[in-house]
Amino acid sequence: MEFSTGFGWTRLPALAVVFVLGSVLTVSAQIIPPFSPAAAVPDDEAEAAETAEATPDVNDPDVLKGIDVDKLDWSQLAVDAGTASEIAAAKKRAQAAAKDGMDWSSNANANGSSAVTVKQSVSSFWDARIGADMTVTSEPRTMSELLAQKATNGGNVPQSSGSAWAAATAPGAGVIWDKTAVEARVDPGAEQSKIGASLTKSVPLSGDTSLTLQNGYSVNQQGTTALPGVGGHITRNYGTDQSAKVTITDTGTSITAGQTLSTTDDKWLRKVGAEQKLFDNVTVSGSVGETSQGAINKSLSAGFKKSW
């Protein structure tokens, strides 16, 4: 792109000086400090001298001498809306990365111990996380504290325990399912480990109603420590579960029906439940399900959840 003007490139610096001086004189004439004497009106000779100083001279040095104007990158002065949005998105990603540190939370239990949870994000692409769930007990400092701990724990002193876990959420496989979730957990104290995966598919039924289908698979392993003369023993339990959940967004109601099957049971165990949102962060849920012994298990609970 070429730019042409009747004054020539050598006149641009001079014209800029005239423009700046004119702006300064205009602003100075409009702003008068309070309680200051009236500004003196310049005479014709002073005005003529100022005009002569501002008039460009053909002998002024050319500041653009030696610069090829055609090779200047004028695109650096153009920033479109798309570039601005990319910069804002980059700032948000940087702020989110700064918050991806280790997250700690602690809740007090009724028996005097504390439930401590620590987790940290590993990868934001697959939402991969690692963490640990621990039960931390305090050492009794007096005999009265020791007796109080035994009284609240059936005559035993509570012991600290914990388990480590890793979880990841990945995309699904096209139209077959939407989301894949994988979780692994290891409890060294109980010599127990578990790995599971679930496949989820969501289908909209209407404007405010949706159906969520989920298939889950898990493997539980229980081992015993080998002792002198006695070998260790490891048992594995395989399980699967299927569920369908209908959610009505306007009323905050969800209805769930599902069934589970494991190698320790010889039949499917069915379960139905419902959850109702009363108001902000408060929900009431109930369920009725079968057990392997043949009895019916009923439950009703209310919950409050708040994040800040």
PDB file of C-alpha atoms in Angstrom, residues 56-229:
ATOM      1  CA  PRO A  56       8.466  24.454   8.578  1.00  0.00           C
ATOM      2  CA  ASP A  57      11.715  25.306   6.877  1.00  0.00           C
ATOM      3  CA  VAL A  58      13.031  23.566   3.780  1.00  0.00           C
ATOM      4  CA  ASN A  59      16.401  23.285   5.508  1.00  0.00           C
ATOM      5  CA  ASP A  60      15.000  21.153   8.415  1.00  0.00           C
ATOM      6  CA  PRO A  61      16.620  17.677   8.640  1.00  0.00           C
ATOM      7  CA  ASP A  62      14.604  14.767   7.162  1.00  0.00           C
ATOM      8  CA  VAL A  63      13.965  12.292  10.005  1.00  0.00           C
ATOM      9  CA  LEU A  64      12.825   9.609   7.533  1.00  0.00           C
ATOM     10  CA  LYS A  65      16.020   9.751   5.535  1.00  0.00           C
ATOM     11  CA  GLY A  66      17.345   6.249   4.807  1.00  0.00           C
ATOM     12  CA  ILE A  67      13.991   4.545   5.684  1.00  0.00           C
ATOM     13  CA  ASP A  68      12.125   2.641   2.975  1.00  0.00           C
ATOM     14  CA  VAL A  69       8.494   3.518   3.671  1.00  0.00           C
ATOM     15  CA  ASP A  70       7.225   0.738   1.414  1.00  0.00           C
ATOM     16  CA  LYS A  71       8.846  -1.873   3.699  1.00  0.00           C
ATOM     17  CA  LEU A  72       7.234  -0.662   6.928  1.00  0.00           C
ATOM     18  CA  ASP A  73       4.899  -3.221   8.578  1.00  0.00           C
ATOM     19  CA  TRP A  74       1.689  -1.222   8.925  1.00  0.00           C
ATOM     20  CA  SER A  75      -0.182  -4.368  10.095  1.00  0.00           C
ATOM     21  CA  GLN A  76       1.319  -3.936  13.578  1.00  0.00           C
ATOM     22  CA  LEU A  77      -1.073  -0.998  14.094  1.00  0.00           C
ATOM     23  CA  ALA A  78      -4.175  -3.091  13.294  1.00  0.00           C
ATOM     24  CA  VAL A  79      -5.704  -5.213  16.115  1.00  0.00           C
ATOM     25  CA  ASP A  80      -9.014  -6.795  15.224  1.00  0.00           C
ATOM     26  CA  ALA A  81     -11.691  -8.111  17.579  1.00  0.00           C
ATOM     27  CA  GLY A  82     -10.515 -11.690  17.121  1.00  0.00           C
ATOM     28  CA  THR A  83      -7.004 -10.847  18.316  1.00  0.00           C
ATOM     29  CA  ALA A  84      -8.394  -9.021  21.351  1.00  0.00           C
ATOM     30  CA  SER A  85     -10.540 -12.026  22.291  1.00  0.00           C
ATOM     31  CA  GLU A  86      -7.532 -14.347  21.954  1.00  0.00           C
ATOM     32  CA  ILE A  87      -5.537 -12.128  24.310  1.00  0.00           C
ATOM     33  CA  ALA A  88      -8.374 -12.163  26.863  1.00  0.00           C
ATOM     34  CA  ALA A  89      -8.668 -15.966  26.600  1.00  0.00           C
ATOM     35  CA  ALA A  90      -4.913 -16.327  27.125  1.00  0.00           C
ATOM     36  CA  LYS A  91      -5.137 -14.216  30.294  1.00  0.00           C
ATOM     37  CA  LYS A  92      -7.965 -16.409  31.612  1.00  0.00           C
ATOM     38  CA  ARG A  93      -5.939 -19.569  30.925  1.00  0.00           C
ATOM     39  CA  ALA A  94      -2.968 -18.078  32.757  1.00  0.00           C
ATOM     40  CA  GLN A  95      -5.141 -17.219  35.768  1.00  0.00           C
ATOM     41  CA  ALA A  96      -6.632 -20.734  35.791  1.00  0.00           C
ATOM     42  CA  ALA A  97      -3.154 -22.261  35.609  1.00  0.00           C
ATOM     43  CA  ALA A  98      -2.082 -20.171  38.594  1.00  0.00           C
ATOM     44  CA  LYS A  99      -4.969 -21.675  40.609  1.00  0.00           C
ATOM     45  CA  ASP A 100      -4.124 -25.264  39.683  1.00  0.00           C
ATOM     46  CA  GLY A 101      -2.052 -25.709  42.815  1.00  0.00           C
ATOM     47  CA  MET A 102      -2.711 -28.219  45.580  1.00  0.00           C
ATOM     48  CA  ASP A 103      -6.152 -27.852  47.165  1.00  0.00           C
ATOM     49  CA  TRP A 104      -6.627 -28.775  50.845  1.00  0.00           C
ATOM     50  CA  SER A 105      -9.875 -29.177  52.794  1.00  0.00           C
ATOM     51  CA  SER A 106     -10.613 -30.429  56.301  1.00  0.00           C
ATOM     52  CA  ASN A 107     -13.803 -31.362  58.194  1.00  0.00           C
ATOM     53  CA  ALA A 108     -14.151 -32.377  61.820  1.00  0.00           C
ATOM     54  CA  ASN A 109     -15.719 -35.767  62.598  1.00  0.00           C
ATOM     55  CA  ALA A 110     -17.931 -36.579  65.573  1.00  0.00           C
ATOM     56  CA  ASN A 111     -15.320 -38.916  67.114  1.00  0.00           C
ATOM     57  CA  GLY A 112     -12.696 -36.167  67.339  1.00  0.00           C
ATOM     58  CA  SER A 113     -10.779 -37.030  64.163  1.00  0.00           C
ATOM     59  CA  SER A 114     -10.541 -34.885  61.050  1.00  0.00           C
ATOM     60  CA  ALA A 115     -11.311 -35.824  57.458  1.00  0.00           C
ATOM     61  CA  VAL A 116      -8.611 -34.255  55.297  1.00  0.00           C
ATOM     62  CA  THR A 117      -8.752 -34.205  51.503  1.00  0.00           C
ATOM     63  CA  VAL A 118      -5.981 -33.026  49.225  1.00  0.00           C
ATOM     64  CA  LYS A 119      -6.148 -32.927  45.441  1.00  0.00           C
ATOM     65  CA  GLN A 120      -4.262 -31.417  42.547  1.00  0.00           C
ATOM     66  CA  SER A 121      -4.942 -31.085  38.840  1.00  0.00           C
ATOM     67  CA  VAL A 122      -2.455 -32.878  36.586  1.00  0.00           C
ATOM     68  CA  SER A 123      -3.803 -32.096  33.127  1.00  0.00           C
ATOM     69  CA  SER A 124      -6.606 -29.746  32.091  1.00  0.00           C
ATOM     70  CA  PHE A 125      -7.035 -31.434  28.683  1.00  0.00           C
ATOM     71  CA  TRP A 126      -8.517 -34.640  30.119  1.00  0.00           C
ATOM     72  CA  ASP A 127      -9.354 -33.149  33.533  1.00  0.00           C
ATOM     73  CA  ALA A 128      -6.878 -35.505  35.201  1.00  0.00           C
ATOM     74  CA  ARG A 129      -6.553 -35.203  39.001  1.00  0.00           C
ATOM     75  CA  ILE A 130      -4.702 -36.924  41.810  1.00  0.00           C
ATOM     76  CA  GLY A 131      -5.343 -36.726  45.520  1.00  0.00           C
ATOM     77  CA  ALA A 132      -5.706 -38.426  48.866  1.00  0.00           C
ATOM     78  CA  ASP A 133      -8.492 -38.840  51.422  1.00  0.00           C
ATOM     79  CA  MET A 134      -7.241 -39.161  54.997  1.00  0.00           C
ATOM     80  CA  THR A 135      -8.663 -39.559  58.468  1.00  0.00           C
ATOM     81  CA  VAL A 136      -6.308 -37.851  60.897  1.00  0.00           C
ATOM     82  CA  THR A 137      -6.582 -38.409  64.644  1.00  0.00           C
ATOM     83  CA  SER A 138      -4.954 -36.345  67.361  1.00  0.00           C
ATOM     84  CA  GLU A 139      -2.862 -37.917  70.071  1.00  0.00           C
ATOM     85  CA  PRO A 140      -4.527 -37.626  73.502  1.00  0.00           C
ATOM     86  CA  ARG A 141      -2.554 -35.330  75.799  1.00  0.00           C
ATOM     87  CA  THR A 142      -4.310 -36.205  79.047  1.00  0.00           C
ATOM     88  CA  MET A 143      -6.006 -39.244  80.520  1.00  0.00           C
ATOM     89  CA  SER A 144      -9.397 -37.553  80.241  1.00  0.00           C
ATOM     90  CA  GLU A 145      -8.919 -37.043  76.491  1.00  0.00           C
ATOM     91  CA  LEU A 146      -7.908 -40.712  76.099  1.00  0.00           C
ATOM     92  CA  LEU A 147     -11.018 -41.886  77.953  1.00  0.00           C
ATOM     93  CA  ALA A 148     -13.205 -39.526  75.886  1.00  0.00           C
ATOM     94  CA  GLN A 149     -11.808 -40.899  72.606  1.00  0.00           C
ATOM     95  CA  LYS A 150     -12.400 -44.487  73.725  1.00  0.00           C
ATOM     96  CA  ALA A 151     -15.935 -43.648  74.805  1.00  0.00           C
ATOM     97  CA  THR A 152     -16.826 -42.187  71.398  1.00  0.00           C
ATOM     98  CA  ASN A 153     -15.215 -45.087  69.480  1.00  0.00           C
ATOM     99  CA  GLY A 154     -16.624 -48.116  71.256  1.00  0.00           C
ATOM    100  CA  GLY A 155     -13.735 -48.530  73.683  1.00  0.00           C
ATOM    101  CA  ASN A 156     -11.006 -48.261  71.010  1.00  0.00           C
ATOM    102  CA  VAL A 157      -8.620 -45.456  70.206  1.00  0.00           C
ATOM    103  CA  PRO A 158      -9.272 -44.111  66.676  1.00  0.00           C
ATOM    104  CA  GLN A 159      -6.465 -44.717  64.201  1.00  0.00           C
ATOM    105  CA  SER A 160      -5.335 -42.556  61.313  1.00  0.00           C
ATOM    106  CA  SER A 161      -5.928 -43.949  57.833  1.00  0.00           C
ATOM    107  CA  GLY A 162      -5.962 -42.804  54.263  1.00  0.00           C
ATOM    108  CA  SER A 163      -6.249 -43.733  50.604  1.00  0.00           C
ATOM    109  CA  ALA A 164      -4.735 -42.305  47.445  1.00  0.00           C
ATOM    110  CA  TRP A 165      -6.678 -41.884  44.217  1.00  0.00           C
ATOM    111  CA  ALA A 166      -6.349 -40.731  40.629  1.00  0.00           C
ATOM    112  CA  ALA A 167      -9.186 -39.755  38.290  1.00  0.00           C
ATOM    113  CA  ALA A 168      -9.529 -38.557  34.717  1.00  0.00           C
ATOM    114  CA  THR A 169     -12.415 -37.514  32.487  1.00  0.00           C
ATOM    115  CA  ALA A 170     -12.038 -37.924  28.724  1.00  0.00           C
ATOM    116  CA  PRO A 171     -14.309 -37.390  25.718  1.00  0.00           C
ATOM    117  CA  GLY A 172     -16.491 -40.201  24.441  1.00  0.00           C
ATOM    118  CA  ALA A 173     -16.621 -41.994  21.106  1.00  0.00           C
ATOM    119  CA  GLY A 174     -18.777 -39.994  18.725  1.00  0.00           C
ATOM    120  CA  VAL A 175     -22.498 -40.701  18.987  1.00  0.00           C
ATOM    121  CA  ILE A 176     -22.052 -43.840  21.111  1.00  0.00           C
ATOM    122  CA  TRP A 177     -21.318 -42.046  24.391  1.00  0.00           C
ATOM    123  CA  ASP A 178     -20.377 -38.515  25.448  1.00  0.00           C
ATOM    124  CA  LYS A 179     -17.968 -38.882  28.367  1.00  0.00           C
ATOM    125  CA  THR A 180     -15.531 -41.439  29.777  1.00  0.00           C
ATOM    126  CA  ALA A 181     -14.504 -41.331  33.433  1.00  0.00           C
ATOM    127  CA  VAL A 182     -11.756 -43.479  34.966  1.00  0.00           C
ATOM    128  CA  GLU A 183     -10.823 -43.657  38.659  1.00  0.00           C
ATOM    129  CA  ALA A 184      -8.323 -45.735  40.632  1.00  0.00           C
ATOM    130  CA  ARG A 185      -8.011 -45.876  44.428  1.00  0.00           C
ATOM    131  CA  VAL A 186      -5.527 -47.599  46.747  1.00  0.00           C
ATOM    132  CA  ASP A 187      -5.936 -48.002  50.518  1.00  0.00           C
ATOM    133  CA  PRO A 188      -2.657 -49.386  51.959  1.00  0.00           C
ATOM    134  CA  GLY A 189      -4.010 -49.711  55.484  1.00  0.00           C
ATOM    135  CA  ALA A 190      -6.919 -51.904  54.457  1.00  0.00           C
ATOM    136  CA  GLU A 191      -4.859 -53.604  51.716  1.00  0.00           C
ATOM    137  CA  GLN A 192      -7.595 -52.775  49.268  1.00  0.00           C
ATOM    138  CA  SER A 193      -7.539 -51.290  45.778  1.00  0.00           C
ATOM    139  CA  LYS A 194     -10.179 -50.429  43.197  1.00  0.00           C
ATOM    140  CA  ILE A 195     -10.254 -49.354  39.576  1.00  0.00           C
ATOM    141  CA  GLY A 196     -13.395 -48.371  37.723  1.00  0.00           C
ATOM    142  CA  ALA A 197     -14.631 -46.767  34.519  1.00  0.00           C
ATOM    143  CA  SER A 198     -17.956 -45.333  33.444  1.00  0.00           C
ATOM    144  CA  LEU A 199     -19.446 -44.373  30.081  1.00  0.00           C
ATOM    145  CA  THR A 200     -22.085 -41.634  29.989  1.00  0.00           C
ATOM    146  CA  LYS A 201     -24.528 -40.604  27.279  1.00  0.00           C
ATOM    147  CA  SER A 202     -26.918 -37.625  27.574  1.00  0.00           C
ATOM    148  CA  VAL A 203     -29.998 -37.320  25.366  1.00  0.00           C
ATOM    149  CA  PRO A 204     -32.286 -34.245  25.440  1.00  0.00           C
ATOM    150  CA  LEU A 205     -35.970 -35.182  25.602  1.00  0.00           C
ATOM    151  CA  SER A 206     -37.464 -31.692  25.473  1.00  0.00           C
ATOM    152  CA  GLY A 207     -36.548 -28.122  26.213  1.00  0.00           C
ATOM    153  CA  ASP A 208     -36.173 -28.637  29.987  1.00  0.00           C
ATOM    154  CA  THR A 209     -35.955 -32.450  30.277  1.00  0.00           C
ATOM    155  CA  SER A 210     -32.942 -34.661  29.586  1.00  0.00           C
ATOM    156  CA  LEU A 211     -32.077 -38.349  29.898  1.00  0.00           C
ATOM    157  CA  THR A 212     -28.643 -39.541  31.062  1.00  0.00           C
ATOM    158  CA  LEU A 213     -27.578 -43.168  30.536  1.00  0.00           C
ATOM    159  CA  GLN A 214     -24.552 -44.584  32.333  1.00  0.00           C
ATOM    160  CA  ASN A 215     -22.716 -47.916  32.311  1.00  0.00           C
ATOM    161  CA  GLY A 216     -20.068 -48.570  34.944  1.00  0.00           C
ATOM    162  CA  TYR A 217     -17.467 -51.296  35.410  1.00  0.00           C
ATOM    163  CA  SER A 218     -15.225 -51.876  38.429  1.00  0.00           C
ATOM    164  CA  VAL A 219     -12.659 -54.297  39.851  1.00  0.00           C
ATOM    165  CA  ASN A 220     -12.102 -54.507  43.614  1.00  0.00           C
ATOM    166  CA  GLN A 221      -9.057 -56.290  45.003  1.00  0.00           C
ATOM    167  CA  GLN A 222      -8.625 -57.312  48.613  1.00  0.00           C
ATOM    168  CA  GLY A 223      -5.323 -58.762  49.794  1.00  0.00           C
ATOM    169  CA  THR A 224      -3.857 -60.071  53.023  1.00  0.00           C
ATOM    170  CA  THR A 225      -0.264 -59.640  54.082  1.00  0.00           C
ATOM    171  CA  ALA A 226       1.877 -62.762  53.912  1.00  0.00           C
ATOM    172  CA  LEU A 227       3.093 -63.962  57.316  1.00  0.00           C
ATOM    173  CA  PRO A 228       5.841 -66.464  58.155  1.00  0.00           C
ATOM    174  CA  GLY A 229       4.461 -69.865  57.245  1.00  0.00           C
TER     175      GLY A 229
END
